[in-house]
Tab-separated table of C-alpha atoms in Angstrom:
chain	number	residue	atom	x	y	z
A	153	MET	CA	8.455	-61.477	-24.992
A	154	LYS	CA	6.664	-61.548	-28.351
A	155	LEU	CA	4.550	-58.554	-27.285
A	156	ARG	CA	7.659	-56.636	-26.286
A	157	THR	CA	9.312	-57.362	-29.676
A	158	ASN	CA	6.181	-56.262	-31.542
A	159	LEU	CA	5.934	-53.051	-29.519
A	160	THR	CA	9.603	-52.290	-30.125
A	161	LEU	CA	9.188	-52.921	-33.838
A	162	LEU	CA	6.052	-50.752	-33.935
A	163	LEU	CA	7.875	-47.981	-32.084
A	164	LEU	CA	10.792	-48.097	-34.555
A	165	VAL	CA	8.418	-47.927	-37.523
A	166	ALA	CA	6.577	-44.951	-35.973
A	167	ILE	CA	9.853	-43.111	-35.309
A	168	THR	CA	11.045	-43.785	-38.856
A	169	ILE	CA	7.818	-42.509	-40.415
A	170	PHE	CA	7.762	-39.456	-38.162
A	171	SER	CA	11.403	-38.743	-38.939
A	172	CYS	CA	10.832	-38.948	-42.714
A	173	ASP	CA	7.945	-36.485	-42.481
A	174	GLU	CA	10.015	-34.148	-40.352
A	175	ILE	CA	12.991	-34.364	-42.709
A	176	ASP	CA	10.687	-33.675	-45.673
A	177	LYS	CA	9.324	-30.598	-43.879
A	178	LEU	CA	12.872	-29.360	-43.297
A	179	THR	CA	13.612	-29.477	-47.036
A	180	GLU	CA	10.520	-27.442	-47.960
A	181	PHE	CA	9.970	-23.731	-47.900
A	182	LYS	CA	6.871	-21.732	-48.668
A	183	VAL	CA	6.698	-18.525	-50.655
A	184	GLU	CA	3.735	-16.213	-50.195
A	185	GLN	CA	3.025	-14.561	-53.553
A	186	ASP	CA	0.252	-12.065	-54.231
A	187	PHE	CA	-0.696	-11.422	-57.836
A	188	ASP	CA	-2.340	-8.031	-58.342
A	189	THR	CA	-3.308	-7.188	-61.879
A	190	THR	CA	-5.888	-4.991	-63.549
A	191	LEU	CA	-7.811	-5.679	-66.721
A	192	ASN	CA	-8.426	-2.203	-68.198
A	193	ILE	CA	-11.591	-2.044	-70.270
A	194	ASP	CA	-12.240	0.784	-72.736
A	195	THR	CA	-15.272	0.252	-74.883
A	196	ALA	CA	-17.035	2.476	-77.338
A	197	VAL	CA	-20.588	1.452	-78.075
A	198	THR	CA	-23.086	3.127	-80.342
A	199	LYS	CA	-26.514	4.229	-79.287
A	200	GLU	CA	-29.424	2.543	-80.943
A	201	ALA	CA	-32.398	4.846	-81.108
A	202	LYS	CA	-35.632	2.929	-80.817
A	203	PRO	CA	-38.927	4.605	-81.670
A	204	GLN	CA	-40.815	5.583	-78.527
A	205	ALA	CA	-38.237	3.844	-76.352
A	206	LYS	CA	-35.263	4.929	-74.329
A	207	SER	CA	-31.973	4.859	-76.187
A	208	THR	CA	-29.827	2.067	-74.917
A	209	ALA	CA	-26.403	0.829	-75.762
A	210	GLU	CA	-24.852	-2.559	-75.489
A	211	GLY	CA	-21.349	-3.580	-76.304
A	212	SER	CA	-19.140	-6.593	-75.876
A	213	TRP	CA	-15.636	-6.333	-74.496
A	214	SER	CA	-12.700	-8.619	-73.792
A	215	GLU	CA	-9.329	-8.036	-72.164
A	216	GLU	CA	-6.502	-10.304	-71.042
A	217	VAL	CA	-3.417	-10.270	-68.833
A	218	THR	CA	-0.805	-12.868	-67.990
A	219	ILE	CA	0.599	-13.759	-64.582
A	220	ASP	CA	3.889	-15.585	-64.192
A	221	LEU	CA	5.384	-17.450	-61.233
A	222	LYS	CA	8.816	-16.298	-62.411
A	223	ASP	CA	7.967	-12.774	-61.252
A	224	ASN	CA	9.074	-13.862	-57.776
A	225	ASP	CA	12.858	-14.365	-57.469
A	226	ASP	CA	12.587	-17.207	-54.918
A	227	VAL	CA	10.198	-19.080	-57.179
A	228	SER	CA	12.015	-18.391	-60.461
A	229	GLU	CA	15.197	-19.945	-59.068
A	230	ASN	CA	13.284	-23.117	-58.122
A	231	LEU	CA	10.656	-23.577	-60.863
A	232	ASP	CA	11.376	-27.290	-61.251
A	233	LEU	CA	11.089	-27.859	-57.492
A	234	ILE	CA	7.549	-26.532	-56.992
A	235	GLU	CA	5.634	-29.112	-55.010
A	236	GLU	CA	2.350	-27.277	-54.590
A	237	VAL	CA	0.555	-24.050	-55.420
A	238	ALA	CA	-2.368	-23.107	-53.177
A	239	ILE	CA	-4.735	-20.198	-53.695
A	240	ASN	CA	-5.546	-18.656	-50.318
A	241	GLY	CA	-7.842	-15.972	-51.677
A	242	LEU	CA	-9.154	-14.581	-54.963
A	243	THR	CA	-11.022	-11.282	-55.158
A	244	TYR	CA	-11.876	-8.668	-57.729
A	245	GLU	CA	-13.209	-5.133	-57.704
A	246	ILE	CA	-14.377	-2.552	-60.215
A	247	ILE	CA	-12.079	0.481	-60.304
A	248	ASN	CA	-11.609	3.728	-62.235
A	249	TYR	CA	-15.102	3.756	-63.721
A	250	ASN	CA	-15.802	6.603	-66.120
A	251	GLY	CA	-19.278	6.815	-67.599
A	252	PRO	CA	-22.955	7.348	-66.774
A	253	ASP	CA	-24.570	6.125	-63.566
A	254	ASP	CA	-26.760	3.420	-65.095
A	255	VAL	CA	-24.222	1.225	-66.923
A	256	ALA	CA	-23.757	-2.395	-65.862
A	257	ILE	CA	-21.629	-5.317	-66.879
A	258	THR	CA	-23.621	-8.366	-67.915
A	259	ASN	CA	-22.831	-11.851	-69.216
A	260	THR	CA	-19.390	-11.437	-67.678
A	261	GLN	CA	-16.869	-14.167	-67.056
A	262	ILE	CA	-13.211	-14.430	-66.173
A	263	ASP	CA	-11.290	-17.311	-67.728
A	264	PHE	CA	-8.268	-18.394	-65.675
A	265	GLY	CA	-6.395	-20.527	-68.206
A	266	GLY	CA	-9.451	-22.646	-69.017
A	267	THR	CA	-11.296	-22.408	-65.704
A	268	VAL	CA	-14.226	-20.036	-66.156
A	269	ILE	CA	-15.670	-18.008	-63.293
A	270	THR	CA	-19.029	-16.336	-63.956
A	271	ILE	CA	-19.304	-12.789	-62.635
A	272	GLU	CA	-22.601	-11.412	-61.416
A	273	ASP	CA	-24.242	-8.509	-63.269
A	274	THR	CA	-22.932	-5.357	-61.609
A	275	ASN	CA	-23.662	-1.634	-61.822
A	276	LEU	CA	-20.201	-0.221	-62.549
A	277	LYS	CA	-20.578	3.194	-60.865
A	278	THR	CA	-22.104	1.753	-57.710
A	279	ALA	CA	-19.439	-0.953	-57.395
A	280	ASP	CA	-16.614	1.553	-57.968
A	281	ASP	CA	-18.044	4.242	-55.664
A	282	ASN	CA	-18.633	1.736	-52.854
A	283	GLY	CA	-15.283	-0.016	-53.300
A	284	THR	CA	-17.167	-3.318	-53.429
A	285	LEU	CA	-14.814	-6.286	-53.111
A	286	PHE	CA	-16.148	-9.481	-54.708
A	287	THR	CA	-14.816	-12.825	-53.464
A	288	ILE	CA	-14.446	-15.945	-55.575
A	289	ASP	CA	-14.690	-18.888	-53.203
A	290	ASP	CA	-15.472	-21.939	-55.354
A	291	ALA	CA	-12.922	-24.351	-53.831
A	292	ALA	CA	-12.964	-26.769	-56.771
A	293	LYS	CA	-12.291	-24.023	-59.314
A	294	LEU	CA	-9.600	-22.444	-57.125
A	295	GLY	CA	-7.919	-25.859	-56.879
A	296	THR	CA	-8.028	-26.283	-60.653
A	297	ILE	CA	-6.558	-22.804	-61.181
A	298	ALA	CA	-3.785	-23.550	-58.652
A	299	ASN	CA	-2.918	-26.872	-60.321
A	300	LYS	CA	-2.768	-25.232	-63.760
A	301	LEU	CA	-0.520	-22.491	-62.402
A	302	LYS	CA	1.740	-25.130	-60.806
A	303	THR	CA	1.976	-27.065	-64.074
A	304	ASP	CA	2.289	-24.208	-66.573
A	305	LYS	CA	4.051	-21.607	-64.361
A	306	THR	CA	2.188	-18.856	-66.276
A	307	MET	CA	-1.497	-18.183	-66.819
A	308	THR	CA	-3.425	-15.979	-69.211
A	309	ILE	CA	-6.501	-14.476	-67.591
A	310	THR	CA	-9.222	-13.254	-69.939
A	311	ALA	CA	-12.254	-11.259	-68.840
A	312	SER	CA	-15.133	-10.744	-71.231
A	313	GLY	CA	-18.708	-9.595	-71.129
A	314	ASP	CA	-21.146	-6.924	-72.191
A	315	VAL	CA	-21.937	-3.425	-71.010
A	316	ALA	CA	-25.542	-2.310	-70.995
A	317	GLY	CA	-26.994	1.112	-70.309
A	318	GLU	CA	-27.365	4.601	-71.727
A	319	THR	CA	-23.914	5.485	-73.009
A	320	THR	CA	-21.625	5.830	-75.956
A	321	SER	CA	-18.507	4.632	-74.180
A	322	VAL	CA	-17.239	3.626	-70.771
A	323	THR	CA	-13.901	2.847	-69.215
A	324	PHE	CA	-13.281	0.788	-66.092
A	325	GLY	CA	-10.888	-1.698	-64.618
A	326	ILE	CA	-11.357	-5.108	-63.076
A	327	LYS	CA	-8.667	-5.376	-60.420
A	328	LEU	CA	-7.810	-8.974	-59.542
A	329	HIS	CA	-6.042	-9.952	-56.326
A	330	MET	CA	-4.875	-13.575	-55.955
A	331	GLU	CA	-3.097	-14.678	-52.778
A	332	THR	CA	-1.019	-17.826	-53.241
A	333	THR	CA	1.316	-20.007	-51.251
A	334	ILE	CA	3.916	-21.826	-53.314
A	335	THR	CA	5.611	-24.805	-51.649
A	336	ILE	CA	9.089	-25.612	-52.924
A	337	ASP	CA	10.845	-28.850	-51.942
A	338	VAL	CA	14.603	-28.585	-52.432
A	339	ILE	CA	15.196	-32.324	-52.071
């Protein structure tokens, strides 16, 4: 008899817990939001002539953009009800390069609201011509970026670095693509 009572009680507790989870799932909805933005870099650098050496140029650059969760109507109507922001993918590519063949970006980083991602040195023409897509897959940093976006609802993204090569000026873009899932709990 005692075993039967305990089993009944255990069954009721299991049903209650399962029901709460199911009810919670019914009050949530997920919004898939892709953020596509381009950091357009236009830098003029001066040549430094070195005796008996090839002329080279180096120049620092910095550019920023802001993304905002309010850009999505479903999210903007429920900003206070955001339960979670998850980043499903983060990529970048070099686009619209205009300059000599031998110019590269060096010492490059992208700052996502305080979380810094280091970018590998890249030949700009080669990356643009090949349509090379670079993936950022550091799970800890992606989690930090997602949490900051959940908390602040907006994020300023700043890319900075140097260009090195034989040139007086170059232009290029760093196209960012961030795939997110935003969970909103209406209750």
